[in-house]
Amino acid sequence: IVSGHHGVSREGELVVFDPARGRKEAEGVVQRIPGHAREVEPVIMDQLVDKSWPKFLFPYPLDENYYLVSCKLTSASPWGLYLVDVFDNLLKLREDPGFHLLEPTPLVKRPAPTLIPPRVNLESPDATVFVADAYFGEGLKNVPPGTVKKMRLFAYSFGYRGIGGHDVFGVESCWDARRIIGEVPVYEDGSAMYTIPANTAIAMQPLDKDGKAVQIMRSWVVGMPGEIVSCVGCHESQNSVTPSKNSIARTKRVSPITPFLGPERPFNFENEVQPVLDTYCAGCHDGEGDHATLPNFKDNSPGPQTFSKSYHALMRYVRRPGPESDVYMFNPMEYHASTSELIFILEKGHHNVRVDHDSMRKIYAWIDLNAPYYGTWLEVAERLRKKGDETKRYAERHNDLKKLYANVDLDFESESYLGFEGQERPAFQAPEKLPKPDRSAPTVPNWPFDAQVAKQMQGGNVVERVMVGDLTIDLAYIPPGEFVMGDEVGMNDELPRRLATVEKPFRMATTEVSNALYGAFDPKHDSRYIDQWWKDHTTPGYPANKPEQPVIRVSWNEANDFCKWLSEKTGRTFRLPTETEWEWACRAGTRTPMWYGDVDTDFGNFENMADESTRLFVVKGVNPQPVGHADWEAFIPRAEGVKDGQMIAEKRGAYAPNPWGLYDMHGSVSEFVAAPGPDGKVDGKIVVKGGSWNDRPKYSRSGIKRYYEPWQKVHNVGIRLVCEP
């Protein structure tokens, strides 16, 4: 029975739950009291019951119908003892003016219970965590066994009075300080057994082979000294039963924590990330001379909110959930480092910059920890809140109590950056200069060609419409031909530019697959929301699940299953385009980076990409509305001065089509291509073409490509269909 701040009740009633029915929102609701026979709707609202009376605390069930409870009838009433029932009766048993009667517990004479052997050892500084199978549960659903290699452990350090806030640790970062503890192994069957510091709020992040978090834990676990705590899996239902199978971890010794590139410490930007920028980036990104227009990663002087200017320059290229993002559990890899532009650029071989493995691990950790700038509350208090002395007194008292009652003799503030004190900024290591790549292109007869020729090549083949129930798919005829793949300004994986041939004509959907069409295949799929920024969020974000919006957060595997279903449903052969087919169709005869021109061309009438509308992601208020803000608050890199009229992929086919009648090839959402095909898969990963509402034109070109896991669901990747003619 619950009543509280973010509950399911509008008026402060008791709500009776049956956990067997479910543990999320109103899933397990039996009824509310009072409120017999009335349906309980889930409500997400700040200060949900602040002005509603009566209020209830500490319900004690006597049986399925009757409950003892502490009740406060009005704001002026004391907490009294009441008997309530499921029939909407409320009987006062006792109320003492000047006193609060809390935690009612009936006393009945009964035999002394059997003593249970203690499960703790108060002298131990550690507890033990046992994970039966990390892949069991919703948190790593459909993640192939063997993907997770380690767990990253970090501790939360909660704030003191008067210095907290959603924006004090970084821009769209975290509520609390994060102290990195280390890493522990996860075996190929998903099992793990390892030590953690006792009486400490510990969060765990499953890591892939590179050290990138596959899932994010937004809660924590605490183990008492000497206690063994366990998880069935990753974000499994609390009603789950441990799988009946042997696990590798049970046959191994308990794994100690391996330090993360140094001792246990608070994780902040200045000590962990800035040295990496100094070593690999600051020599060019220095804000001087020919590089004055580039982001300045060298200047670590204070900027807005006292975060360094270097931090502000870098953090806009990192995607993270922020302090108040979608209230539900994320899909695996929703905020994986591969979805950040920073990692995309580095993995493309950015000017031959080769960041060493340990430095990349620090970058991954910074992203996974929500891109913090500060690492301790004292930094926040002294630099931002100007309350250093007051906070030191709070910290000293906190440490005294922690040592007395929790046997934790560790000062999170003064034992902060062991090993970093006095370190000098490292010297820049210029990347090795390579010969200029060959960007030449073979000569192709009758290519490129203009829009008039493109239309002539289509002949009299008009758009064909295929019906799927009451839904439609419009298919444009794409003729065969030869062209040059890759852009002259393309990245290394687009080179060398080469002749490509499309031997047979095909038909391509003029727009991306909608939520409505995909929902006919999988009614349970939900494209969900695109995160808002800042606070106070009472909604999950901007909806991406409306029927006519393009479907997103489907995997490449699921997209292929959808094509098979659609083929059986219609009697036609539907599939994903090959990379060659996609680029040929996108270009429609052009050799320019975009079908409508250059990357600097105003795309407002042609495509939905990252434009001035990304500023509107910043919201504030209990009913969140876009607000006026400083430039540093709107941090998606964008094309300045362009307005395409949409924030996210809102309406398919809203812009001008390319010469072959295809809409949204460069923007809206990126699109899967099939394998086999030219580079259809790279090292087991699949290829995605085009850009999205989240990308600037230079990363949305005809030749651009990205790489994801075939089971990965991405926030801005959808489906473009091809049909055999």
XYZ file of C-alpha atoms in Angstrom, residues 30-584:
555
model
C -6.286 -3.678 -6.568
C -8.115 -0.543 -5.437
C -7.641 2.696 -3.582
C -9.047 3.669 -0.202
C -11.341 5.563 -0.327
C -12.268 4.821 -3.917
C -14.042 1.484 -3.937
C -14.706 0.225 -7.490
C -13.099 3.285 -9.079
C -10.363 2.748 -11.664
C -6.912 4.021 -10.749
C -5.067 5.789 -13.539
C -1.285 6.223 -13.462
C -0.291 9.847 -12.950
C 3.199 11.347 -13.246
C 3.215 14.734 -11.581
C 5.591 16.735 -9.439
C 4.144 17.502 -5.971
C 1.405 14.993 -6.698
C -0.239 14.912 -3.263
C 1.111 18.032 -1.586
C -2.317 19.692 -1.322
C -4.487 16.610 -0.978
C -5.916 15.317 2.301
C -6.057 12.981 4.099
C -2.554 11.570 3.930
C -1.472 8.101 5.066
C 1.739 6.492 6.358
C 2.857 3.065 7.587
C -0.118 0.861 6.627
C -0.212 -2.477 8.458
C -2.508 -5.081 6.831
C -4.601 -7.048 9.305
C -6.080 -9.143 6.501
C -7.067 -8.551 2.883
C -9.789 -6.079 3.874
C -8.648 -4.226 7.013
C -5.590 -2.077 7.700
C -4.084 -0.149 10.565
C -2.566 3.071 9.348
C -1.214 6.422 10.488
C -3.466 9.113 9.051
C -3.285 12.908 8.913
C -6.771 14.183 8.099
C -5.853 17.813 7.384
C -2.736 19.956 7.262
C -3.471 21.050 10.853
C -4.147 17.550 12.206
C -1.632 15.374 14.063
C -0.846 11.939 12.739
C -3.372 9.643 14.368
C -4.061 5.907 14.443
C -6.923 4.751 12.200
C -8.575 1.550 11.062
C -9.477 1.607 7.372
C -11.043 -1.015 5.126
C -11.575 -1.678 1.438
C -15.214 -0.622 1.802
C -14.210 3.055 2.224
C -14.646 3.189 6.006
C -12.219 5.267 8.047
C -12.350 4.829 11.860
C -10.196 6.906 14.224
C -8.750 4.736 17.002
C -6.562 7.308 18.732
C -5.310 10.823 18.245
C -3.131 12.718 20.738
C -2.812 16.492 20.281
C 0.844 17.453 20.260
C 2.001 13.953 19.284
C 2.276 11.969 16.063
C 1.286 8.311 16.225
C 3.362 6.508 13.629
C 4.136 2.936 12.577
C 1.103 1.148 14.104
C 1.985 -2.456 14.882
C -0.442 -4.863 16.598
C 1.082 -6.791 19.498
C 0.069 -10.418 19.947
C 1.581 -12.937 22.346
C 3.376 -15.530 20.285
C 6.322 -17.950 20.662
C 9.774 -16.511 20.279
C 10.863 -16.905 16.656
C 13.725 -19.171 15.705
C 16.991 -17.322 15.615
C 18.349 -16.951 12.105
C 22.146 -17.110 11.819
C 23.563 -13.679 11.039
C 24.219 -12.969 7.383
C 26.601 -10.124 8.062
C 30.045 -9.635 9.505
C 30.191 -6.129 10.903
C 33.989 -6.168 10.868
C 34.157 -6.706 7.105
C 34.680 -3.663 4.862
C 33.105 -5.474 1.893
C 29.952 -7.186 0.702
C 29.571 -9.680 -2.135
C 27.350 -9.413 -5.207
C 26.225 -12.488 -7.132
C 24.690 -12.048 -10.588
C 23.070 -15.248 -11.848
C 22.773 -14.228 -15.519
C 23.119 -10.649 -16.690
C 21.232 -11.493 -19.885
C 18.166 -12.601 -17.915
C 15.744 -9.711 -17.670
C 14.657 -6.705 -19.699
C 17.869 -4.757 -19.204
C 19.890 -6.827 -21.681
C 17.017 -8.273 -23.675
C 18.166 -9.682 -27.046
C 21.809 -8.906 -26.269
C 23.850 -11.929 -27.447
C 25.555 -13.873 -24.629
C 29.227 -13.037 -24.472
C 28.718 -9.358 -25.326
C 29.239 -8.194 -21.736
C 32.829 -8.630 -20.588
C 32.960 -6.603 -17.363
C 30.924 -4.584 -14.891
C 31.943 -1.024 -14.151
C 31.272 -0.119 -10.515
C 30.785 3.415 -9.288
C 29.467 4.896 -6.061
C 26.992 7.702 -5.571
C 27.902 10.508 -3.220
C 24.693 12.269 -2.214
C 24.580 15.978 -1.562
C 24.535 18.164 1.501
C 22.052 20.891 2.347
C 21.696 23.850 0.033
C 24.034 22.885 -2.808
C 22.125 20.305 -4.869
C 20.521 20.759 -8.263
C 20.025 19.128 -11.625
C 22.702 21.228 -13.324
C 25.498 21.554 -10.775
C 27.687 18.649 -11.950
C 27.561 19.419 -15.649
C 25.334 20.402 -18.539
C 22.395 17.953 -18.732
C 24.484 15.708 -16.488
C 23.764 14.043 -13.140
C 22.159 14.877 -9.798
C 24.918 13.406 -7.631
C 28.667 13.005 -7.492
C 30.060 9.795 -9.002
C 33.049 8.007 -7.525
C 34.607 5.398 -9.795
C 35.376 2.158 -7.950
C 36.733 -0.171 -10.638
C 35.795 -3.109 -12.827
C 35.006 -6.793 -12.284
C 34.732 -9.680 -14.776
C 31.501 -11.097 -16.214
C 31.708 -14.646 -17.537
C 30.425 -15.716 -20.953
C 27.194 -17.112 -19.463
C 26.427 -13.728 -17.907
C 27.240 -14.759 -14.345
C 29.475 -12.801 -12.006
C 30.444 -12.760 -8.337
C 32.472 -9.912 -6.941
C 33.120 -7.723 -3.932
C 31.789 -4.211 -3.401
C 32.466 -1.693 -0.606
C 29.953 -2.305 2.182
C 27.342 0.267 3.201
C 27.919 2.201 -0.017
C 25.430 2.992 -2.791
C 26.914 1.148 -5.761
C 25.740 1.267 -9.382
C 26.817 -1.269 -11.973
C 27.211 -0.850 -15.737
C 27.721 -3.881 -18.019
C 30.557 -3.178 -20.453
C 31.317 -4.520 -23.916
C 34.797 -5.532 -25.101
C 35.796 -1.906 -25.659
C 34.642 -0.706 -22.237
C 31.411 0.979 -23.395
C 28.296 0.554 -21.250
C 25.671 -1.677 -22.874
C 23.044 -0.609 -20.322
C 22.767 2.167 -17.740
C 21.708 1.592 -14.132
C 19.850 4.566 -12.666
C 19.386 3.003 -9.235
C 21.869 1.382 -6.887
C 22.511 -1.565 -4.590
C 23.839 -1.560 -1.022
C 25.406 -4.550 0.706
C 25.901 -4.750 4.475
C 29.325 -5.830 5.743
C 29.935 -9.470 4.895
C 26.497 -9.818 3.252
C 25.883 -11.569 -0.065
C 23.390 -9.690 -2.220
C 22.216 -11.025 -5.547
C 20.602 -10.130 -8.858
C 18.790 -12.591 -11.062
C 19.764 -10.597 -14.130
C 19.928 -7.062 -15.471
C 16.805 -5.054 -14.575
C 14.827 -8.264 -14.196
C 11.335 -8.185 -12.726
C 11.307 -8.435 -8.937
C 8.868 -11.308 -9.355
C 11.484 -13.312 -11.256
C 12.927 -16.561 -9.959
C 16.612 -17.313 -10.362
C 17.167 -19.519 -13.443
C 17.669 -23.166 -12.520
C 21.087 -23.715 -14.022
C 24.713 -23.852 -13.074
C 26.761 -20.721 -13.520
C 30.453 -20.240 -14.116
C 30.707 -17.663 -11.328
C 29.712 -20.286 -8.739
C 32.780 -22.333 -9.674
C 35.181 -19.390 -9.347
C 36.581 -17.406 -6.463
C 34.873 -14.143 -5.666
C 36.402 -11.550 -8.002
C 38.150 -8.605 -6.400
C 37.714 -5.179 -7.907
C 40.285 -4.218 -10.545
C 41.126 -0.512 -10.217
C 40.100 1.679 -13.134
C 43.370 3.211 -14.353
C 44.235 4.357 -10.845
C 42.833 4.296 -7.331
C 39.185 4.615 -6.366
C 38.341 8.285 -6.883
C 35.700 10.847 -7.817
C 35.394 11.109 -11.586
C 35.597 14.594 -13.018
C 36.380 16.240 -16.327
C 39.493 18.151 -15.340
C 41.479 15.121 -14.226
C 40.120 12.395 -16.494
C 39.153 13.967 -19.820
C 41.055 17.237 -20.170
C 44.445 15.440 -20.219
C 43.190 13.319 -23.127
C 42.171 16.475 -24.987
C 45.530 18.079 -24.231
C 47.358 15.054 -25.593
C 45.373 14.400 -28.754
C 43.178 17.386 -29.601
C 44.305 20.741 -28.199
C 47.108 21.242 -30.721
C 44.556 21.817 -33.475
C 41.412 22.614 -31.490
C 43.055 25.605 -29.830
C 40.832 28.460 -30.977
C 43.719 30.166 -32.744
C 44.684 31.031 -36.311
C 43.318 28.709 -38.958
C 41.607 26.695 -36.227
C 39.693 29.604 -34.696
C 36.373 28.335 -36.013
C 36.847 24.844 -34.526
C 35.606 23.855 -31.046
C 38.263 24.974 -28.556
C 39.308 21.979 -26.442
C 42.360 23.734 -25.020
C 40.860 26.598 -23.003
C 40.109 25.235 -19.521
C 39.322 28.633 -18.009
C 35.899 28.966 -16.346
C 32.849 29.287 -18.574
C 29.104 29.236 -17.777
C 28.195 27.621 -14.450
C 31.994 27.674 -13.792
C 32.432 24.607 -16.031
C 35.484 25.077 -18.213
C 35.174 26.382 -21.750
C 36.840 23.206 -22.935
C 34.097 21.155 -21.261
C 31.406 23.218 -22.967
C 33.124 22.735 -26.315
C 33.241 18.940 -25.967
C 30.055 17.993 -24.127
C 27.786 18.990 -27.013
C 29.175 16.067 -29.028
C 28.154 13.514 -26.397
C 24.703 11.953 -26.108
C 23.537 11.011 -22.592
C 20.259 10.633 -20.691
C 20.611 13.688 -18.476
C 19.223 14.039 -14.938
C 15.508 13.745 -15.805
C 15.142 11.761 -19.020
C 12.508 9.178 -19.969
C 11.120 7.614 -16.782
C 11.149 4.072 -18.179
C 13.958 1.583 -18.559
C 16.039 2.132 -21.672
C 16.612 -0.384 -24.422
C 20.076 -1.940 -24.280
C 22.587 0.480 -25.820
C 20.058 3.351 -25.960
C 22.838 5.695 -24.843
C 25.746 3.546 -26.004
C 28.845 5.563 -26.853
C 28.362 4.607 -30.508
C 25.385 7.011 -30.622
C 27.617 9.988 -29.716
C 29.085 12.119 -32.492
C 32.416 12.301 -30.659
C 32.907 8.531 -30.867
C 31.544 8.385 -34.412
C 34.204 10.873 -35.528
C 37.090 9.212 -33.693
C 36.195 5.753 -34.955
C 36.164 7.149 -38.486
C 39.877 7.978 -38.116
C 39.502 11.722 -37.560
C 42.648 13.230 -39.144
C 44.527 10.062 -38.180
C 44.120 10.851 -34.454
C 44.798 7.567 -32.667
C 43.761 7.869 -29.031
C 45.340 5.137 -26.894
C 43.111 2.426 -25.431
C 43.248 3.609 -21.814
C 42.390 7.177 -22.793
C 39.405 5.913 -24.780
C 38.273 3.945 -21.731
C 38.223 7.222 -19.799
C 36.195 8.889 -22.545
C 33.711 5.988 -22.536
C 33.408 6.162 -18.746
C 32.819 9.915 -18.899
C 30.004 9.426 -21.411
C 28.472 6.536 -19.450
C 28.563 8.529 -16.195
C 26.488 11.276 -17.866
C 29.337 13.616 -18.835
C 30.040 15.186 -15.414
C 32.314 18.161 -14.951
C 32.689 18.090 -11.163
C 33.385 14.980 -9.128
C 32.781 16.118 -5.524
C 30.297 18.250 -3.659
C 33.039 20.467 -2.291
C 33.939 21.529 -5.820
C 30.305 22.447 -6.404
C 30.070 24.234 -3.054
C 33.270 26.256 -3.443
C 33.168 27.143 -7.124
C 29.458 27.311 -7.930
C 27.485 27.754 -4.713
C 30.116 29.709 -2.748
C 29.348 27.627 0.342
C 32.669 25.865 0.827
C 33.085 26.326 4.607
C 29.485 25.393 5.377
C 29.688 22.297 3.194
C 32.961 21.223 4.806
C 31.196 21.188 8.171
C 28.392 19.056 6.722
C 30.957 16.721 5.157
C 32.863 16.328 8.430
C 29.667 15.472 10.295
C 28.646 13.055 7.557
C 32.018 11.314 7.738
C 31.792 11.016 11.529
C 28.366 9.378 11.316
C 29.430 7.169 8.427
C 32.396 5.898 10.406
C 30.335 5.431 13.581
C 27.301 3.679 12.124
C 28.455 2.240 8.784
C 32.079 1.404 9.555
C 33.102 3.348 6.458
C 36.264 5.302 7.118
C 36.540 7.139 3.826
C 36.215 10.854 3.186
C 34.734 11.223 -0.287
C 35.726 14.889 -0.332
C 39.250 15.140 1.079
C 40.431 11.774 -0.278
C 39.426 12.975 -3.659
C 41.929 12.886 -6.447
C 44.733 10.734 -5.140
C 47.379 10.579 -7.824
C 46.188 13.681 -9.693
C 47.404 16.423 -7.367
C 49.872 18.687 -9.070
C 49.799 16.920 -12.415
C 50.885 19.082 -15.294
C 48.926 19.348 -18.496
C 50.450 16.885 -20.964
C 52.031 18.041 -24.190
C 50.178 17.711 -27.461
C 51.083 14.679 -29.556
C 50.498 15.583 -33.165
C 49.049 12.709 -35.189
C 51.228 11.118 -37.794
C 50.743 12.834 -41.117
C 49.601 10.480 -43.815
C 49.735 11.048 -47.561
C 46.654 12.811 -48.811
C 44.076 10.153 -49.670
C 43.140 9.547 -53.242
C 39.771 11.228 -53.638
C 39.634 10.933 -57.398
C 36.694 9.256 -59.042
C 36.501 7.073 -62.132
C 34.770 8.496 -65.161
C 31.290 7.099 -65.666
C 29.554 7.661 -69.018
C 26.378 9.742 -68.783
C 26.857 10.381 -65.064
C 26.185 12.629 -63.253
C 22.876 13.720 -64.757
C 20.305 16.353 -63.920
C 16.777 16.055 -62.575
C 15.239 16.131 -66.062
C 17.316 13.143 -67.170
C 16.490 11.355 -63.911
C 12.785 11.704 -64.665
C 13.310 10.516 -68.214
C 15.094 7.392 -66.934
C 12.006 6.530 -64.920
C 9.968 6.648 -68.105
C 6.265 6.148 -67.614
C 6.695 4.229 -64.373
C 4.524 6.172 -61.974
C 4.432 5.585 -58.238
C 2.864 2.227 -57.408
C 0.722 1.907 -54.297
C 0.602 -1.309 -52.255
C -2.133 -1.762 -49.668
C -1.520 -3.426 -46.315
C -4.975 -3.513 -44.798
C -5.997 0.128 -44.745
C -2.357 1.300 -44.782
C -0.461 2.263 -47.913
C 3.094 1.956 -49.203
C 4.011 4.187 -52.158
C 6.829 2.768 -54.277
C 8.862 4.818 -56.743
C 10.482 3.135 -59.745
C 14.291 3.322 -59.585
C 16.014 2.502 -62.890
C 19.341 0.634 -63.195
C 22.579 2.456 -63.898
C 26.182 3.194 -62.970
C 27.581 5.874 -60.676
C 30.464 6.679 -58.325
C 29.991 5.721 -54.677
C 31.427 7.976 -51.975
C 31.785 11.735 -51.740
C 34.790 13.819 -52.651
C 34.645 15.241 -49.112
C 33.946 11.798 -47.672
C 35.528 10.025 -44.733
C 38.135 7.288 -44.914
C 35.634 4.436 -45.114
C 34.135 5.985 -48.254
C 37.466 5.792 -50.072
C 38.607 4.942 -52.622
C 35.648 6.210 -54.577
C 34.616 3.518 -57.002
C 32.373 2.636 -59.841
C 29.164 0.958 -58.694
C 26.549 -0.715 -60.811
C 22.856 -1.254 -60.160
C 22.045 -3.987 -62.659
C 18.296 -4.318 -62.169
C 15.532 -1.819 -61.584
C 13.716 -1.864 -58.267
C 11.039 0.026 -56.434
C 11.783 1.986 -53.270
C 9.312 3.327 -50.740
C 8.953 7.075 -51.126
C 8.922 7.489 -47.329
C 10.221 5.593 -44.347
C 8.146 2.906 -42.633
C 5.647 4.446 -40.223
C 4.836 3.402 -36.688
C 1.374 2.407 -37.897
C 2.707 0.041 -40.562
C 5.312 -1.502 -38.304
C 2.692 -1.805 -35.579
C 0.639 -4.065 -37.859
C 3.611 -6.451 -37.713
C 4.479 -5.945 -34.027
C 1.643 -4.339 -32.034
C 3.817 -4.274 -28.901
C 6.535 -2.124 -30.446
C 6.845 1.389 -29.072
C 9.133 3.978 -30.667
C 8.725 5.866 -27.386
C 9.993 9.408 -26.926
C 12.902 11.699 -27.676
C 14.350 13.129 -24.490
C 13.721 16.675 -23.365
C 16.526 18.612 -21.661
C 16.696 20.284 -18.292
C 13.787 19.857 -15.809
C 10.957 19.543 -14.371
C 9.822 16.684 -16.561
C 6.384 15.228 -16.015
C 6.287 13.616 -19.452
C 8.758 11.119 -20.917
C 9.742 13.556 -23.677
C 8.681 14.433 -27.212
C 6.552 11.601 -28.655
C 8.107 9.571 -31.465
C 5.375 6.928 -31.414
C 2.544 8.668 -33.246
C 1.112 6.578 -36.108
C 2.507 8.646 -38.999
C 5.975 9.195 -37.564
C 8.782 6.973 -38.868
C 9.348 3.894 -36.749
C 12.587 3.930 -34.729
C 14.263 1.788 -32.089
C 13.943 -1.366 -34.141
C 17.000 -3.531 -34.728
C 18.380 -4.607 -38.100
C 17.324 -8.157 -37.233
C 13.768 -6.975 -36.538
C 13.718 -4.921 -39.745
C 14.503 -8.039 -41.758
C 11.786 -9.991 -39.935
C 9.368 -7.183 -40.761
C 10.292 -7.439 -44.462
C 9.607 -11.199 -44.424
C 6.222 -10.626 -42.767
C 5.334 -7.899 -45.261
C 6.291 -10.125 -48.194
C 4.023 -12.902 -46.925
C 1.236 -10.396 -46.254
C 1.283 -8.796 -49.714
C 2.636 -11.527 -51.979
C 5.397 -9.131 -53.094
C 9.107 -9.361 -52.274
C 10.035 -6.651 -49.778
C 13.548 -6.260 -48.374
C 16.093 -3.715 -47.210
C 18.083 -1.941 -49.936
C 21.707 -2.810 -50.518
C 24.171 -0.035 -49.798
C 24.678 0.460 -53.533
C 20.936 0.674 -54.201
C 20.424 3.117 -51.359
C 23.152 5.528 -52.458
C 22.114 5.333 -56.125
